[in-house]
């Protein structure tokens, strides 16, 4: 949807509500994030129902090896990396607002690198965890929740890479006329916020 | 704007489109569908290879997992279909950082039926595409329903076994819900909503196209699921039935994702459109109730649909990946499926109803000629239904073994939801009360809806009551209830909406009698089919079982027979739609005298809906209030601005003489007429001493052809010095534009004397220019809109016959084929034969030449055989509308010709009708 932002109709919006004056791409993304929240909510519902139905967590089943504790520290550091990437993106947009286009490009590249690092560390964690999605409900909800989030990080990275493409090759985005970029960035912040929630629920509690 | 005339030097600059440059995509339909075909196949091949390769790389055993492969093939071939349709082309260029045109409208609008069968970003075309898809799947799912009824016509096994029966009703329900009811409302609103709020299009036209192109893959996956079997879980896909399913279940689970994404994209699109693109003055309390309904529904879709998508993913992962979401043995929870599923699927009931409520509000108010009763109450109740709708899901699970404490609260919220629904019903009743009710087809459906939906709604309150629900769970009472809500509710509103907007969509009126037959057959058939099911359920017939106790046999046979009435009705519906599109009479702008903005623009609406931004000045339903107005539609600045109403048609002068009946000129005029509201004056400058009668005859011919396709056409012959004459005509006739038709450079005397440019300078009016080849200009009119008269002259052609033909054309315009059966004697290569043939040819040539000069569209033929041979051959090859026999002919011969001439009327040229 980001792409159509420039084709917004030239209707005189003077005197209309703030909502009506929003950039369509940003508004569209905000609504779509409502959908995304519900996707995660559905998985969390399954998670909480499963957790409420077992006496201990991770659950114990006869004939199934007990689960090793999740790597809270490394994932905590990883969480910090992802959160930091939100700030680098914010910094990039701030540079754009100040008229510094190279600052925006630097911010985007930095964000992409941090996001990729997060993804690589997460995949590395999968490889070393020692249990699979098929290992009881615990493995199922753990992998599906973190995997769904990983997919969103990947999509977010693609979105930011596209924005970088536009900014570098076509010299697009000006302060106040960067609908697709803003839409992409609020998506990225959303992915971060979900991760914080997910980390607390799945790893810490 | 789309007014590019082939070879035109200056594109005509209409106001339509408000300055958008419009260059249509010229790739052929074949190009697109070949591309879709190979893209789908490549996607499927990728889906086949990918799991194999991945399993090979990760050394999994076995390398083949059938269901994983099926899921991947479905997913990738579906994506391949969408990619092949061209939905992603623009974005791929954008994503890769290539230059793109942000005002690219090359896929906007339709000039011919072909444009409806390829990618299009015009919300009006997309609305029609939605309806095309849903009508197709309506036939599919309806056929499945008839198969179900065939099986149930008698106890025991009729046409299938238990497994097959389960697949039939599962496919019927899933396709009806995901491919018919939900997208039908998206389609109708897609067409009407942007015009209703005064917008040029939806907020994201390319996303809009993506939404509709995701539907066919979803539908075909489900159809394939029915055919391949292994899909017997019912549309609700409860576990563990669904986790034990096979290929069909996998296809459903992937197909549901496509349908789900399609609805989410549309919902986001609607919300952004409604929030940001309303015309000036369109405050939320002036929005038509359809807009309210779709805003609310879109919110439901945005927040609800992810749940069903996730529930289907979880089921699929459990089955093909070995996860344990719903597996008791390893900590999963079966009931959690039902919670997650119904958390969407109950609101989904409202997703399938609320837009229908919107349609009914429009129809009832328009056809009662009264302001809607309780506008704000209806608007608020819409929102209330949506909010409450998220709090009632567990009433589907009273007997599922869920937490017992949830039962009473869910029962209470469910009964509560009847209140806002009742508010709507009473709002509509209040609107009808003392209204001036017009029983046109949309109103019949609306009233039919009210009567059946009240039955469905009340039986819903019944089953909300816990003890009643426990008694009727999984009986035919539930089947009756769901059909009274979905068919008597949603489907009736869809038919109301289709009939309501069909004249606006197609620009043509439908056949009222057929539409009423459709309604009454369906209404009677519907009630005869589903009303007895209440009783069947109460006496204990279980649903979803192929066999039943013989004591239910009579009623079931009656139900199966009654359902055929609905089939007949639906056939009439499709016949009516087809006839409307093909040959319906031209619809006026506002056939129902509605007040909302779609009725204030032409039928079909201009390319970008409004030539200038409209101004909303009042509520949408102020029927009966003297002087009350909803909106003012402005004319574009080019015609001096001001208000625009149906009778104002700017005049386009068409300057052509001999070429006025040629195909390129007629096509150019038709296309202009299709895209805007113009009237045309055919102006032919006659040279000194030229036969004015012949020119006028030719003009009348063109006029008659164009009027058949609904254009408003006048004619005028001007004499004297052409530039001055045309300039004078342009002033007299208030010309808005001039369209010139000339031969190519070097052949045209007009171009040689620089007529086009001199007229441009002399008039100051925008001039566009069609050039034709000499062959095109000389070609006789071959247009289906013109009646075709065959003149057979067995005794040769003399001047009396020539005059008689001319008089015939003057009486009513027609194109003529003149045939002389020479009846050459055998051998046909002999000298005498050659002489006879040559004489006939000379005679025909002379006659044709003379009549052409007098402005007729005529061609000549000489036939070797006898009169009767000629008549036979003509009837077979040309199928003329009329056969005229010139010269001496006997009664017997005339009878014989009549016999072989199929549907043509046969008479003698000089009179004597037969």
Short mmCIF file of C-alpha atoms in Angstrom, two decimals, chain B residues 214-521:
data_model
loop_
_atom_site.label_atom_id
_atom_site.label_comp_id
_atom_site.label_asym_id
_atom_site.label_seq_id
_atom_site.Cartn_x
_atom_site.Cartn_y
_atom_site.Cartn_z
CA UNK B 214 -6.39 -13.47 -4.93
CA UNK B 215 -9.93 -14.83 -5.01
CA UNK B 216 -9.83 -17.19 -8.01
CA UNK B 217 -6.87 -19.17 -6.63
CA UNK B 218 -8.70 -19.50 -3.31
CA UNK B 219 -11.83 -20.70 -5.06
CA UNK B 220 -10.10 -23.14 -7.35
CA UNK B 221 -8.16 -24.63 -4.45
CA UNK B 222 -11.43 -25.30 -2.65
CA UNK B 223 -13.00 -26.66 -5.81
CA UNK B 224 -9.99 -28.95 -6.25
CA UNK B 225 -10.43 -29.93 -2.61
CA UNK B 226 -13.96 -31.12 -3.36
CA UNK B 227 -12.75 -33.11 -6.34
CA UNK B 228 -9.70 -34.66 -4.70
CA UNK B 229 -11.58 -35.56 -1.51
CA UNK B 230 -10.12 -35.92 1.96
CA UNK B 231 -12.12 -32.91 3.11
CA UNK B 232 -14.92 -34.02 5.31
CA UNK B 233 -14.59 -31.81 8.33
CA UNK B 234 -17.36 -29.33 7.49
CA UNK B 235 -16.55 -25.71 6.73
CA UNK B 236 -15.76 -25.14 10.40
CA UNK B 237 -12.84 -27.58 10.03
CA UNK B 238 -13.05 -28.73 13.65
CA UNK B 239 -10.17 -30.71 15.02
CA UNK B 240 -9.63 -33.62 15.30
CA UNK B 241 -11.64 -34.16 12.09
CA UNK B 242 -9.52 -31.63 10.25
CA UNK B 243 -6.23 -32.97 11.60
CA UNK B 244 -7.25 -36.36 10.25
CA UNK B 245 -8.13 -34.93 6.84
CA UNK B 246 -6.28 -35.31 3.58
CA UNK B 247 -5.50 -33.36 0.43
CA UNK B 248 -8.83 -31.54 0.35
CA UNK B 249 -8.33 -30.20 3.86
CA UNK B 250 -4.84 -28.96 2.98
CA UNK B 251 -6.17 -27.17 -0.08
CA UNK B 252 -8.93 -25.58 2.00
CA UNK B 253 -6.42 -24.40 4.57
CA UNK B 254 -4.25 -22.71 1.94
CA UNK B 255 -7.26 -21.41 0.02
CA UNK B 256 -8.69 -19.84 3.17
CA UNK B 257 -5.43 -17.88 3.54
CA UNK B 258 -5.81 -16.41 0.05
CA UNK B 259 -9.44 -15.48 0.69
CA UNK B 260 -8.51 -14.10 4.11
CA UNK B 261 -5.68 -11.91 2.83
CA UNK B 262 -7.96 -10.70 0.08
CA UNK B 263 -10.55 -9.57 2.62
CA UNK B 264 -8.00 -7.93 4.91
CA UNK B 265 -6.50 -5.91 2.05
CA UNK B 266 -9.95 -4.82 0.94
CA UNK B 267 -10.91 -3.89 4.48
CA UNK B 268 -7.79 -1.75 4.98
CA UNK B 269 -8.50 -0.16 1.63
CA UNK B 270 -12.10 0.65 2.53
CA UNK B 271 -11.15 2.13 5.89
CA UNK B 272 -8.45 4.38 4.46
CA UNK B 273 -10.75 5.38 1.60
CA UNK B 274 -13.57 6.27 3.97
CA UNK B 275 -11.28 8.12 6.38
CA UNK B 276 -9.27 10.15 3.92
CA UNK B 277 -11.10 10.47 0.62
CA UNK B 278 -14.54 11.83 1.41
CA UNK B 279 -15.59 14.77 -0.69
CA UNK B 280 -15.82 18.20 0.93
CA UNK B 281 -18.93 18.43 3.05
CA UNK B 282 -19.24 14.65 3.50
CA UNK B 283 -19.25 14.63 7.30
CA UNK B 284 -19.70 11.30 9.00
CA UNK B 285 -23.36 12.08 9.66
CA UNK B 286 -23.94 12.66 5.99
CA UNK B 287 -22.42 9.36 4.93
CA UNK B 288 -24.89 6.96 3.31
CA UNK B 289 -25.58 3.99 5.56
CA UNK B 290 -23.80 1.66 3.15
CA UNK B 291 -20.62 3.56 3.94
CA UNK B 292 -21.25 3.19 7.66
CA UNK B 293 -21.89 -0.50 7.17
CA UNK B 294 -18.70 -1.05 5.21
CA UNK B 295 -16.56 0.94 7.62
CA UNK B 296 -17.85 -1.23 10.43
CA UNK B 297 -17.48 -4.46 8.52
CA UNK B 298 -13.95 -3.54 7.51
CA UNK B 299 -13.03 -3.07 11.15
CA UNK B 300 -14.47 -6.53 11.88
CA UNK B 301 -12.44 -8.01 9.05
CA UNK B 302 -9.23 -6.32 10.12
CA UNK B 303 -9.50 -7.57 13.69
CA UNK B 304 -11.26 -10.87 13.09
CA UNK B 305 -9.84 -12.48 9.96
CA UNK B 306 -6.33 -13.04 11.40
CA UNK B 307 -7.88 -15.45 13.87
CA UNK B 308 -9.32 -17.76 11.25
CA UNK B 309 -6.10 -17.55 9.26
CA UNK B 310 -4.11 -18.59 12.32
CA UNK B 311 -6.56 -21.34 13.26
CA UNK B 312 -6.19 -22.87 9.79
CA UNK B 313 -2.39 -22.60 9.94
CA UNK B 314 -2.35 -24.33 13.31
CA UNK B 315 -4.53 -27.16 12.07
CA UNK B 316 -2.37 -27.57 9.01
CA UNK B 317 0.86 -27.58 11.02
CA UNK B 318 -0.60 -30.15 13.39
CA UNK B 319 -1.46 -32.40 10.50
CA UNK B 320 1.48 -32.07 8.16
CA UNK B 321 4.30 -30.88 10.44
CA UNK B 322 3.52 -32.86 13.57
CA UNK B 323 3.04 -29.94 15.95
CA UNK B 324 0.75 -30.31 18.96
CA UNK B 325 -1.57 -27.31 19.12
CA UNK B 326 -4.68 -29.46 19.39
CA UNK B 327 -3.16 -32.72 20.55
CA UNK B 328 -4.19 -33.72 24.09
CA UNK B 329 -1.41 -36.26 24.41
CA UNK B 330 1.29 -33.60 24.35
CA UNK B 331 -0.38 -30.72 26.12
CA UNK B 332 -2.48 -29.30 23.29
CA UNK B 333 -6.10 -28.32 23.64
CA UNK B 334 -8.85 -29.29 21.21
CA UNK B 335 -11.26 -26.68 22.50
CA UNK B 336 -8.74 -23.91 21.84
CA UNK B 337 -9.32 -24.50 18.12
CA UNK B 338 -12.99 -23.76 18.51
CA UNK B 339 -12.30 -20.65 20.57
CA UNK B 340 -9.85 -19.26 18.05
CA UNK B 341 -12.00 -20.24 15.09
CA UNK B 342 -15.25 -18.81 16.39
CA UNK B 343 -13.61 -15.66 17.65
CA UNK B 344 -13.38 -14.81 13.95
CA UNK B 345 -16.20 -16.82 12.59
CA UNK B 346 -18.93 -15.38 14.69
CA UNK B 347 -17.99 -11.82 13.70
CA UNK B 348 -17.78 -13.28 10.20
CA UNK B 349 -21.52 -13.78 10.36
CA UNK B 350 -21.78 -10.01 10.75
CA UNK B 351 -19.17 -9.49 8.05
CA UNK B 352 -21.65 -11.27 5.81
CA UNK B 353 -24.65 -9.33 7.08
CA UNK B 354 -23.74 -5.75 7.97
CA UNK B 355 -22.90 -4.66 4.39
CA UNK B 356 -26.21 -6.24 3.43
CA UNK B 357 -27.92 -4.09 6.07
CA UNK B 358 -26.26 -1.13 4.38
CA UNK B 359 -27.64 -2.11 0.99
CA UNK B 360 -31.10 -2.60 2.46
CA UNK B 361 -31.00 0.83 4.08
CA UNK B 362 -30.26 2.38 0.69
CA UNK B 363 -32.91 0.38 -1.15
CA UNK B 364 -35.72 0.72 1.40
CA UNK B 365 -35.28 4.47 1.65
CA UNK B 366 -35.07 5.00 -2.11
CA UNK B 367 -38.07 2.85 -2.96
CA UNK B 368 -40.22 4.17 -0.11
CA UNK B 369 -39.44 7.75 -1.14
CA UNK B 370 -38.91 8.61 2.49
CA UNK B 371 -35.89 9.62 4.59
CA UNK B 372 -34.53 6.60 6.41
CA UNK B 373 -36.16 6.36 9.82
CA UNK B 374 -33.62 6.75 12.62
CA UNK B 375 -30.48 7.35 10.57
CA UNK B 376 -28.26 7.73 13.62
CA UNK B 377 -29.88 4.80 15.40
CA UNK B 378 -29.19 2.55 12.43
CA UNK B 379 -25.62 3.83 12.16
CA UNK B 380 -24.95 3.30 15.87
CA UNK B 381 -26.63 -0.09 15.90
CA UNK B 382 -24.26 -1.14 13.12
CA UNK B 383 -21.31 -0.30 15.29
CA UNK B 384 -22.98 -1.91 18.30
CA UNK B 385 -23.49 -5.18 16.42
CA UNK B 386 -19.82 -5.19 15.46
CA UNK B 387 -18.62 -4.56 19.01
CA UNK B 388 -21.01 -7.09 20.56
CA UNK B 389 -20.16 -9.53 17.77
CA UNK B 390 -16.75 -10.08 19.29
CA UNK B 391 -18.29 -11.12 22.58
CA UNK B 392 -20.58 -13.97 21.58
CA UNK B 393 -18.34 -16.52 19.91
CA UNK B 394 -18.71 -19.31 22.46
CA UNK B 395 -22.45 -19.69 21.83
CA UNK B 396 -21.35 -22.04 19.06
CA UNK B 397 -19.69 -24.20 21.68
CA UNK B 398 -22.36 -24.78 24.33
CA UNK B 399 -22.07 -28.53 23.97
CA UNK B 400 -18.36 -28.69 23.13
CA UNK B 401 -17.17 -29.24 26.68
CA UNK B 402 -15.78 -25.76 27.14
CA UNK B 403 -15.63 -24.08 30.53
CA UNK B 404 -19.22 -24.23 31.83
CA UNK B 405 -19.11 -20.76 33.42
CA UNK B 406 -18.77 -19.25 29.92
CA UNK B 407 -22.21 -20.48 28.91
CA UNK B 408 -24.48 -18.02 30.68
CA UNK B 409 -22.48 -14.88 29.81
CA UNK B 410 -22.37 -15.94 26.16
CA UNK B 411 -26.09 -16.64 26.19
CA UNK B 412 -26.71 -13.16 27.61
CA UNK B 413 -24.46 -11.34 25.10
CA UNK B 414 -26.00 -13.28 22.24
CA UNK B 415 -29.50 -12.28 23.21
CA UNK B 416 -28.26 -8.73 23.69
CA UNK B 417 -27.14 -8.57 20.07
CA UNK B 418 -30.76 -8.99 18.97
CA UNK B 419 -31.40 -5.47 20.28
CA UNK B 420 -29.29 -3.48 17.79
CA UNK B 421 -30.50 -5.83 15.07
CA UNK B 422 -34.06 -5.10 16.10
CA UNK B 423 -33.30 -1.37 16.02
CA UNK B 424 -32.41 -1.75 12.37
CA UNK B 425 -35.50 -3.76 11.53
CA UNK B 426 -37.72 -1.18 13.18
CA UNK B 427 -35.80 1.58 11.44
CA UNK B 428 -36.64 -0.02 8.10
CA UNK B 429 -40.24 -0.64 9.11
CA UNK B 430 -40.49 2.99 10.15
CA UNK B 431 -39.14 3.99 6.78
CA UNK B 432 -41.72 1.86 4.99
CA UNK B 433 -44.56 3.19 7.13
CA UNK B 434 -46.65 5.57 5.04
CA UNK B 435 -43.96 5.54 2.41
CA UNK B 436 -44.74 5.56 -1.26
CA UNK B 437 -43.57 2.04 -1.89
CA UNK B 438 -42.32 1.13 -5.37
CA UNK B 439 -42.12 -2.61 -5.88
CA UNK B 440 -39.20 -2.66 -8.30
CA UNK B 441 -36.87 -5.64 -8.29
CA UNK B 442 -34.40 -4.29 -5.68
CA UNK B 443 -37.29 -3.44 -3.35
CA UNK B 444 -38.82 -6.90 -3.75
CA UNK B 445 -35.55 -8.41 -2.63
CA UNK B 446 -35.29 -5.96 0.24
CA UNK B 447 -38.77 -6.80 1.48
CA UNK B 448 -38.10 -10.50 0.94
CA UNK B 449 -34.96 -10.07 2.99
CA UNK B 450 -36.83 -8.43 5.85
CA UNK B 451 -39.37 -11.22 6.11
CA UNK B 452 -36.88 -14.08 5.92
CA UNK B 453 -34.18 -12.43 7.97
CA UNK B 454 -36.58 -11.84 10.83
CA UNK B 455 -37.31 -15.58 10.86
CA UNK B 456 -33.58 -16.35 10.82
CA UNK B 457 -32.83 -13.74 13.45
CA UNK B 458 -35.55 -14.96 15.78
CA UNK B 459 -34.56 -18.60 15.44
CA UNK B 460 -31.10 -17.29 16.34
CA UNK B 461 -32.47 -15.93 19.60
CA UNK B 462 -34.07 -19.33 20.18
CA UNK B 463 -30.83 -21.21 19.78
CA UNK B 464 -29.02 -18.67 21.94
CA UNK B 465 -31.07 -19.94 24.85
CA UNK B 466 -28.95 -22.61 26.42
CA UNK B 467 -31.51 -25.40 26.96
CA UNK B 468 -32.97 -24.93 23.48
CA UNK B 469 -29.52 -24.99 21.99
CA UNK B 470 -28.61 -28.20 23.73
CA UNK B 471 -31.85 -29.69 22.39
CA UNK B 472 -31.36 -28.64 18.74
CA UNK B 473 -27.56 -28.77 18.44
CA UNK B 474 -26.46 -30.62 15.32
CA UNK B 475 -29.98 -30.98 14.00
CA UNK B 476 -31.62 -29.55 10.91
CA UNK B 477 -32.93 -26.70 13.05
CA UNK B 478 -29.40 -25.26 12.88
CA UNK B 479 -29.27 -25.85 9.12
CA UNK B 480 -32.56 -23.98 8.75
CA UNK B 481 -31.31 -21.14 10.95
CA UNK B 482 -28.02 -20.67 9.11
CA UNK B 483 -29.78 -20.68 5.73
CA UNK B 484 -32.39 -18.19 6.86
CA UNK B 485 -29.55 -15.94 7.92
CA UNK B 486 -27.12 -16.50 5.05
CA UNK B 487 -29.49 -17.07 2.16
CA UNK B 488 -32.63 -15.28 3.30
CA UNK B 489 -30.37 -12.67 4.87
CA UNK B 490 -27.09 -12.11 3.03
CA UNK B 491 -27.87 -13.57 -0.38
CA UNK B 492 -31.15 -11.66 -0.70
CA UNK B 493 -29.36 -8.40 0.05
CA UNK B 494 -26.74 -9.27 -2.56
CA UNK B 495 -29.47 -9.75 -5.16
CA UNK B 496 -31.08 -6.48 -4.03
CA UNK B 497 -27.73 -4.74 -4.44
CA UNK B 498 -26.99 -6.30 -7.82
CA UNK B 499 -30.36 -5.23 -9.23
CA UNK B 500 -30.05 -1.81 -7.59
CA UNK B 501 -26.66 -0.98 -9.11
CA UNK B 502 -26.81 -3.04 -12.31
CA UNK B 503 -28.10 -0.09 -14.40
CA UNK B 504 -25.31 2.06 -13.00
CA UNK B 505 -22.66 -0.59 -13.59
CA UNK B 506 -23.60 -1.56 -17.11
CA UNK B 507 -25.34 1.60 -18.25
CA UNK B 508 -28.23 -0.62 -19.27
CA UNK B 509 -31.56 -1.56 -17.76
CA UNK B 510 -32.40 -5.13 -16.89
CA UNK B 511 -35.56 -6.99 -17.76
CA UNK B 512 -38.00 -6.26 -14.94
CA UNK B 513 -40.27 -9.22 -15.62
CA UNK B 514 -37.41 -11.71 -15.48
CA UNK B 515 -36.13 -10.07 -12.31
CA UNK B 516 -39.52 -10.49 -10.66
CA UNK B 517 -39.74 -14.11 -11.75
CA UNK B 518 -36.29 -14.61 -10.29
CA UNK B 519 -37.44 -13.12 -7.00
CA UNK B 520 -40.67 -15.04 -6.65
CA UNK B 521 -39.21 -18.39 -7.69
#
